[in-house]
C-alpha cells in the first residue's frame, strides 16, 4: 500500500479509499481484473461533477435579497441577504449529468452499471420530464424509454440527487463484492514488498 492509511473491511475505510487519489487508482486497477470497472468509473464521474460544482460554486443559487420594512418608521428599511442551496442541477452541469446518463445508466450503455430496473427507470423518468432525453437517445433506446415516456406530464427540473439511489447501490455492491478482494491484494503487495527488501 502506498499510503499510511490502514484500510480495514469497514465502510469508513471504503470511503477513505474513495477519497484518496492513489488508493482509488489502485482500486480502479483492481476493478479491471474483477470485471467491475464500471462501478468505480461511475463513482469517479459523480465525484468529478461534485468537485467541479464546488470549485465553481455552482451549488449555490444567486443571493436572494429580502427587504424588511421596520413598522415604526416607513423610512427605515433593513436589507437582509441569504444564500440558499438549490436542489436543481445548475445549467452549467446539465451536460455532465447527461454524459453520466449516457455512459452509465442507459440500457446497453458503454459502462452500464449494475442497478435495478426500478432505479434505472426512475432516473430515466427524471431526465425525460426535464426534457433531457433527445430524439437520438429515444431512437437507440426506444423500448426502454417507453416506460418513462408514459409518465411524462410537464417539464420539470432535474434535481442534483437524481443519481443518489444508483450511487448508494453501487457503493454497497462495491463494498460487499470488490473491496474485500482489493484489501487482500493490497495486503499481499505489502507482504511481497517486505520480502523483497529483506
PDB file of C-alpha atoms in Angstrom:
ATOM      1  CA  UNK A   1       0.000   0.000   0.000  1.00  0.00           C
ATOM      2  CA  UNK A   2       1.459   3.379  -0.969  1.00  0.00           C
ATOM      3  CA  UNK A   3      -0.110   5.339   1.834  1.00  0.00           C
ATOM      4  CA  UNK A   4      -0.001   5.130   5.578  1.00  0.00           C
ATOM      5  CA  UNK A   5      -3.785   4.687   5.564  1.00  0.00           C
ATOM      6  CA  UNK A   6      -4.553   1.422   7.325  1.00  0.00           C
ATOM      7  CA  UNK A   7      -7.556   0.079   5.467  1.00  0.00           C
ATOM      8  CA  UNK A   8      -9.847  -2.464   7.048  1.00  0.00           C
ATOM      9  CA  UNK A   9     -13.037  -4.056   5.821  1.00  0.00           C
ATOM     10  CA  UNK A  10     -15.315  -1.268   7.061  1.00  0.00           C
ATOM     11  CA  UNK A  11     -17.469   1.198   5.165  1.00  0.00           C
ATOM     12  CA  UNK A  12     -15.387   4.022   6.678  1.00  0.00           C
ATOM     13  CA  UNK A  13     -12.238   2.531   5.122  1.00  0.00           C
ATOM     14  CA  UNK A  14     -14.080   2.162   1.832  1.00  0.00           C
ATOM     15  CA  UNK A  15     -14.876   5.896   1.829  1.00  0.00           C
ATOM     16  CA  UNK A  16     -11.284   6.676   2.863  1.00  0.00           C
ATOM     17  CA  UNK A  17     -10.096   4.731  -0.180  1.00  0.00           C
ATOM     18  CA  UNK A  18     -12.567   6.579  -2.447  1.00  0.00           C
ATOM     19  CA  UNK A  19     -11.207   9.937  -1.230  1.00  0.00           C
ATOM     20  CA  UNK A  20      -7.529   9.007  -1.595  1.00  0.00           C
ATOM     21  CA  UNK A  21      -6.417   9.564  -5.224  1.00  0.00           C
ATOM     22  CA  UNK A  22      -3.618   6.967  -5.163  1.00  0.00           C
ATOM     23  CA  UNK A  23      -5.638   4.282  -3.401  1.00  0.00           C
ATOM     24  CA  UNK A  24      -8.614   4.946  -5.667  1.00  0.00           C
ATOM     25  CA  UNK A  25      -6.414   4.494  -8.767  1.00  0.00           C
ATOM     26  CA  UNK A  26      -5.218   1.182  -7.348  1.00  0.00           C
ATOM     27  CA  UNK A  27      -8.828   0.227  -6.648  1.00  0.00           C
ATOM     28  CA  UNK A  28      -9.765   1.014 -10.265  1.00  0.00           C
ATOM     29  CA  UNK A  29      -6.919  -1.219 -11.467  1.00  0.00           C
ATOM     30  CA  UNK A  30      -8.189  -3.986  -9.216  1.00  0.00           C
ATOM     31  CA  UNK A  31     -11.725  -3.462 -10.594  1.00  0.00           C
ATOM     32  CA  UNK A  32     -10.428  -4.151 -14.124  1.00  0.00           C
ATOM     33  CA  UNK A  33      -9.368  -7.637 -13.020  1.00  0.00           C
ATOM     34  CA  UNK A  34     -12.565  -8.042 -11.001  1.00  0.00           C
ATOM     35  CA  UNK A  35     -14.750  -7.100 -14.013  1.00  0.00           C
ATOM     36  CA  UNK A  36     -16.352  -4.252 -12.071  1.00  0.00           C
ATOM     37  CA  UNK A  37     -14.604  -1.225 -13.563  1.00  0.00           C
ATOM     38  CA  UNK A  38     -17.916   0.446 -14.499  1.00  0.00           C
ATOM     39  CA  UNK A  39     -18.784   0.834 -10.817  1.00  0.00           C
ATOM     40  CA  UNK A  40     -15.511   2.600  -9.993  1.00  0.00           C
ATOM     41  CA  UNK A  41     -15.792   4.820 -13.073  1.00  0.00           C
ATOM     42  CA  UNK A  42     -19.374   5.771 -12.138  1.00  0.00           C
ATOM     43  CA  UNK A  43     -18.303   6.767  -8.611  1.00  0.00           C
ATOM     44  CA  UNK A  44     -15.391   8.723 -10.079  1.00  0.00           C
ATOM     45  CA  UNK A  45     -17.686  10.557 -12.533  1.00  0.00           C
ATOM     46  CA  UNK A  46     -20.011  11.578  -9.702  1.00  0.00           C
ATOM     47  CA  UNK A  47     -17.057  12.753  -7.614  1.00  0.00           C
ATOM     48  CA  UNK A  48     -15.708  14.798 -10.552  1.00  0.00           C
ATOM     49  CA  UNK A  49     -19.068  16.520 -11.121  1.00  0.00           C
ATOM     50  CA  UNK A  50     -19.335  17.315  -7.427  1.00  0.00           C
ATOM     51  CA  UNK A  51     -15.757  18.639  -7.349  1.00  0.00           C
ATOM     52  CA  UNK A  52     -16.412  20.825 -10.421  1.00  0.00           C
ATOM     53  CA  UNK A  53     -19.596  22.188  -8.862  1.00  0.00           C
ATOM     54  CA  UNK A  54     -17.826  23.043  -5.610  1.00  0.00           C
ATOM     55  CA  UNK A  55     -14.863  24.633  -7.415  1.00  0.00           C
ATOM     56  CA  UNK A  56     -17.198  26.830  -9.442  1.00  0.00           C
ATOM     57  CA  UNK A  57     -19.604  27.422  -6.539  1.00  0.00           C
ATOM     58  CA  UNK A  58     -22.385  26.083  -8.748  1.00  0.00           C
ATOM     59  CA  UNK A  59     -24.377  24.546  -5.921  1.00  0.00           C
ATOM     60  CA  UNK A  60     -25.267  27.958  -4.590  1.00  0.00           C
ATOM     61  CA  UNK A  61     -28.111  29.926  -6.088  1.00  0.00           C
ATOM     62  CA  UNK A  62     -27.700  33.672  -6.599  1.00  0.00           C
ATOM     63  CA  UNK A  63     -28.229  35.632  -3.421  1.00  0.00           C
ATOM     64  CA  UNK A  64     -31.845  36.453  -2.701  1.00  0.00           C
ATOM     65  CA  UNK A  65     -32.469  39.834  -1.248  1.00  0.00           C
ATOM     66  CA  UNK A  66     -35.162  40.124   1.379  1.00  0.00           C
ATOM     67  CA  UNK A  67     -36.394  43.602   2.265  1.00  0.00           C
ATOM     68  CA  UNK A  68     -37.798  44.016   5.746  1.00  0.00           C
ATOM     69  CA  UNK A  69     -39.668  47.203   6.496  1.00  0.00           C
ATOM     70  CA  UNK A  70     -39.499  48.405  10.074  1.00  0.00           C
ATOM     71  CA  UNK A  71     -43.031  49.010  11.275  1.00  0.00           C
ATOM     72  CA  UNK A  72     -42.085  52.028  13.479  1.00  0.00           C
ATOM     73  CA  UNK A  73     -40.946  54.135  10.540  1.00  0.00           C
ATOM     74  CA  UNK A  74     -41.524  53.747   6.789  1.00  0.00           C
ATOM     75  CA  UNK A  75     -38.137  55.394   6.150  1.00  0.00           C
ATOM     76  CA  UNK A  76     -36.177  52.706   7.998  1.00  0.00           C
ATOM     77  CA  UNK A  77     -35.721  49.780   5.581  1.00  0.00           C
ATOM     78  CA  UNK A  78     -33.438  46.948   6.618  1.00  0.00           C
ATOM     79  CA  UNK A  79     -31.952  44.674   3.963  1.00  0.00           C
ATOM     80  CA  UNK A  80     -31.025  41.112   4.750  1.00  0.00           C
ATOM     81  CA  UNK A  81     -29.447  38.722   2.246  1.00  0.00           C
ATOM     82  CA  UNK A  82     -29.266  34.967   2.382  1.00  0.00           C
ATOM     83  CA  UNK A  83     -27.750  32.277   0.209  1.00  0.00           C
ATOM     84  CA  UNK A  84     -29.620  29.023  -0.149  1.00  0.00           C
ATOM     85  CA  UNK A  85     -28.614  25.696  -1.602  1.00  0.00           C
ATOM     86  CA  UNK A  86     -30.702  24.774  -4.605  1.00  0.00           C
ATOM     87  CA  UNK A  87     -31.651  21.183  -5.318  1.00  0.00           C
ATOM     88  CA  UNK A  88     -31.778  21.917  -9.031  1.00  0.00           C
ATOM     89  CA  UNK A  89     -28.849  20.893 -11.217  1.00  0.00           C
ATOM     90  CA  UNK A  90     -27.162  24.131 -12.350  1.00  0.00           C
ATOM     91  CA  UNK A  91     -27.458  24.613 -16.116  1.00  0.00           C
ATOM     92  CA  UNK A  92     -23.648  24.507 -16.495  1.00  0.00           C
ATOM     93  CA  UNK A  93     -23.645  20.941 -15.116  1.00  0.00           C
ATOM     94  CA  UNK A  94     -26.548  19.543 -17.177  1.00  0.00           C
ATOM     95  CA  UNK A  95     -24.198  18.275 -19.952  1.00  0.00           C
ATOM     96  CA  UNK A  96     -22.140  16.389 -17.323  1.00  0.00           C
ATOM     97  CA  UNK A  97     -25.298  14.780 -15.909  1.00  0.00           C
ATOM     98  CA  UNK A  98     -26.450  13.784 -19.408  1.00  0.00           C
ATOM     99  CA  UNK A  99     -22.985  12.316 -20.059  1.00  0.00           C
ATOM    100  CA  UNK A 100     -23.259  10.195 -16.896  1.00  0.00           C
ATOM    101  CA  UNK A 101     -26.693   9.055 -18.063  1.00  0.00           C
ATOM    102  CA  UNK A 102     -25.353   8.049 -21.499  1.00  0.00           C
ATOM    103  CA  UNK A 103     -22.216   6.292 -20.238  1.00  0.00           C
ATOM    104  CA  UNK A 104     -23.530   4.501 -17.136  1.00  0.00           C
ATOM    105  CA  UNK A 105     -27.332   4.416 -16.908  1.00  0.00           C
ATOM    106  CA  UNK A 106     -28.944   3.877 -20.303  1.00  0.00           C
ATOM    107  CA  UNK A 107     -29.630   0.220 -21.171  1.00  0.00           C
ATOM    108  CA  UNK A 108     -26.661  -1.118 -23.121  1.00  0.00           C
ATOM    109  CA  UNK A 109     -24.508   1.914 -22.254  1.00  0.00           C
ATOM    110  CA  UNK A 110     -20.749   1.539 -22.727  1.00  0.00           C
ATOM    111  CA  UNK A 111     -20.207   1.130 -18.961  1.00  0.00           C
ATOM    112  CA  UNK A 112     -23.727   0.272 -17.831  1.00  0.00           C
ATOM    113  CA  UNK A 113     -23.744  -0.124 -14.066  1.00  0.00           C
ATOM    114  CA  UNK A 114     -25.494  -2.934 -12.244  1.00  0.00           C
ATOM    115  CA  UNK A 115     -28.632  -1.287 -10.832  1.00  0.00           C
ATOM    116  CA  UNK A 116     -32.224  -2.455 -10.553  1.00  0.00           C
ATOM    117  CA  UNK A 117     -34.673  -1.681 -13.340  1.00  0.00           C
ATOM    118  CA  UNK A 118     -36.652   0.395 -10.818  1.00  0.00           C
ATOM    119  CA  UNK A 119     -33.684   2.685 -10.135  1.00  0.00           C
ATOM    120  CA  UNK A 120     -32.868   2.872 -13.843  1.00  0.00           C
ATOM    121  CA  UNK A 121     -36.482   3.756 -14.755  1.00  0.00           C
ATOM    122  CA  UNK A 122     -36.639   6.394 -12.013  1.00  0.00           C
ATOM    123  CA  UNK A 123     -33.516   8.076 -13.396  1.00  0.00           C
ATOM    124  CA  UNK A 124     -34.775   7.877 -16.990  1.00  0.00           C
ATOM    125  CA  UNK A 125     -38.092   9.421 -15.944  1.00  0.00           C
ATOM    126  CA  UNK A 126     -36.296  12.294 -14.222  1.00  0.00           C
ATOM    127  CA  UNK A 127     -34.297  13.056 -17.358  1.00  0.00           C
ATOM    128  CA  UNK A 128     -37.344  12.735 -19.614  1.00  0.00           C
ATOM    129  CA  UNK A 129     -39.562  15.012 -17.559  1.00  0.00           C
ATOM    130  CA  UNK A 130     -36.744  17.573 -17.653  1.00  0.00           C
ATOM    131  CA  UNK A 131     -36.701  17.193 -21.485  1.00  0.00           C
ATOM    132  CA  UNK A 132     -33.110  15.938 -21.462  1.00  0.00           C
ATOM    133  CA  UNK A 133     -33.673  12.751 -23.482  1.00  0.00           C
ATOM    134  CA  UNK A 134     -33.101  13.691 -27.094  1.00  0.00           C
ATOM    135  CA  UNK A 135     -34.551  12.035 -30.207  1.00  0.00           C
ATOM    136  CA  UNK A 136     -31.321  10.170 -30.957  1.00  0.00           C
ATOM    137  CA  UNK A 137     -31.369   8.613 -27.490  1.00  0.00           C
ATOM    138  CA  UNK A 138     -35.046   7.711 -27.956  1.00  0.00           C
ATOM    139  CA  UNK A 139     -34.314   6.034 -31.301  1.00  0.00           C
ATOM    140  CA  UNK A 140     -31.449   3.984 -29.830  1.00  0.00           C
ATOM    141  CA  UNK A 141     -33.081   3.105 -26.510  1.00  0.00           C
ATOM    142  CA  UNK A 142     -36.739   3.438 -27.536  1.00  0.00           C
ATOM    143  CA  UNK A 143     -38.193   0.353 -25.820  1.00  0.00           C
ATOM    144  CA  UNK A 144     -36.536   1.161 -22.516  1.00  0.00           C
ATOM    145  CA  UNK A 145     -37.681   4.761 -22.639  1.00  0.00           C
ATOM    146  CA  UNK A 146     -41.348   3.987 -23.369  1.00  0.00           C
ATOM    147  CA  UNK A 147     -41.954   3.299 -19.677  1.00  0.00           C
ATOM    148  CA  UNK A 148     -40.607   6.701 -18.746  1.00  0.00           C
ATOM    149  CA  UNK A 149     -42.358   8.392 -21.675  1.00  0.00           C
ATOM    150  CA  UNK A 150     -45.803   7.331 -20.480  1.00  0.00           C
ATOM    151  CA  UNK A 151     -45.475   9.222 -17.194  1.00  0.00           C
ATOM    152  CA  UNK A 152     -44.226  12.431 -18.804  1.00  0.00           C
ATOM    153  CA  UNK A 153     -46.576  15.236 -17.825  1.00  0.00           C
ATOM    154  CA  UNK A 154     -44.905  18.610 -17.918  1.00  0.00           C
ATOM    155  CA  UNK A 155     -41.321  19.831 -17.956  1.00  0.00           C
ATOM    156  CA  UNK A 156     -39.721  19.512 -14.557  1.00  0.00           C
ATOM    157  CA  UNK A 157     -36.335  20.496 -13.209  1.00  0.00           C
ATOM    158  CA  UNK A 158     -33.555  17.944 -12.873  1.00  0.00           C
ATOM    159  CA  UNK A 159     -32.560  17.505  -9.249  1.00  0.00           C
ATOM    160  CA  UNK A 160     -28.968  17.068  -8.081  1.00  0.00           C
ATOM    161  CA  UNK A 161     -29.916  13.882  -6.240  1.00  0.00           C
ATOM    162  CA  UNK A 162     -31.038  12.135  -9.454  1.00  0.00           C
ATOM    163  CA  UNK A 163     -28.184   9.598  -9.179  1.00  0.00           C
ATOM    164  CA  UNK A 164     -28.289   9.146  -5.381  1.00  0.00           C
ATOM    165  CA  UNK A 165     -30.129   5.793  -5.378  1.00  0.00           C
ATOM    166  CA  UNK A 166     -27.763   4.434  -8.045  1.00  0.00           C
ATOM    167  CA  UNK A 167     -24.724   5.706  -6.141  1.00  0.00           C
ATOM    168  CA  UNK A 168     -25.943   4.157  -2.905  1.00  0.00           C
ATOM    169  CA  UNK A 169     -26.488   0.824  -4.638  1.00  0.00           C
ATOM    170  CA  UNK A 170     -23.081   0.892  -6.362  1.00  0.00           C
ATOM    171  CA  UNK A 171     -21.282   1.822  -3.125  1.00  0.00           C
ATOM    172  CA  UNK A 172     -22.979  -1.101  -1.404  1.00  0.00           C
ATOM    173  CA  UNK A 173     -22.143  -3.520  -4.255  1.00  0.00           C
ATOM    174  CA  UNK A 174     -18.542  -2.351  -4.498  1.00  0.00           C
ATOM    175  CA  UNK A 175     -18.061  -2.588  -0.750  1.00  0.00           C
ATOM    176  CA  UNK A 176     -19.597  -6.061  -0.456  1.00  0.00           C
ATOM    177  CA  UNK A 177     -18.261  -7.626  -3.668  1.00  0.00           C
ATOM    178  CA  UNK A 178     -14.987  -5.880  -4.538  1.00  0.00           C
ATOM    179  CA  UNK A 179     -13.445  -4.090  -1.569  1.00  0.00           C
ATOM    180  CA  UNK A 180     -12.510  -7.229   0.386  1.00  0.00           C
ATOM    181  CA  UNK A 181     -10.595  -8.631  -2.598  1.00  0.00           C
ATOM    182  CA  UNK A 182      -8.881  -5.269  -3.067  1.00  0.00           C
ATOM    183  CA  UNK A 183      -7.791  -5.292   0.596  1.00  0.00           C
ATOM    184  CA  UNK A 184      -6.366  -8.796   0.220  1.00  0.00           C
ATOM    185  CA  UNK A 185      -4.436  -7.731  -2.874  1.00  0.00           C
ATOM    186  CA  UNK A 186      -3.082  -4.674  -1.021  1.00  0.00           C
ATOM    187  CA  UNK A 187      -2.026  -6.880   1.899  1.00  0.00           C
ATOM    188  CA  UNK A 188      -0.283  -9.312  -0.479  1.00  0.00           C
ATOM    189  CA  UNK A 189       1.566  -6.425  -2.169  1.00  0.00           C
ATOM    190  CA  UNK A 190       2.780  -5.217   1.222  1.00  0.00           C
ATOM    191  CA  UNK A 191       3.955  -8.708   2.242  1.00  0.00           C
ATOM    192  CA  UNK A 192       5.768  -9.317  -1.073  1.00  0.00           C
ATOM    193  CA  UNK A 193       7.448  -5.884  -0.985  1.00  0.00           C
ATOM    194  CA  UNK A 194       8.694  -6.595   2.573  1.00  0.00           C
ATOM    195  CA  UNK A 195      10.060  -9.974   1.442  1.00  0.00           C
ATOM    196  CA  UNK A 196      11.862  -8.318  -1.465  1.00  0.00           C
ATOM    197  CA  UNK A 197      13.557  -5.800   0.801  1.00  0.00           C
ATOM    198  CA  UNK A 198      14.778  -8.445   3.265  1.00  0.00           C
TER     199      UNK A 198
END
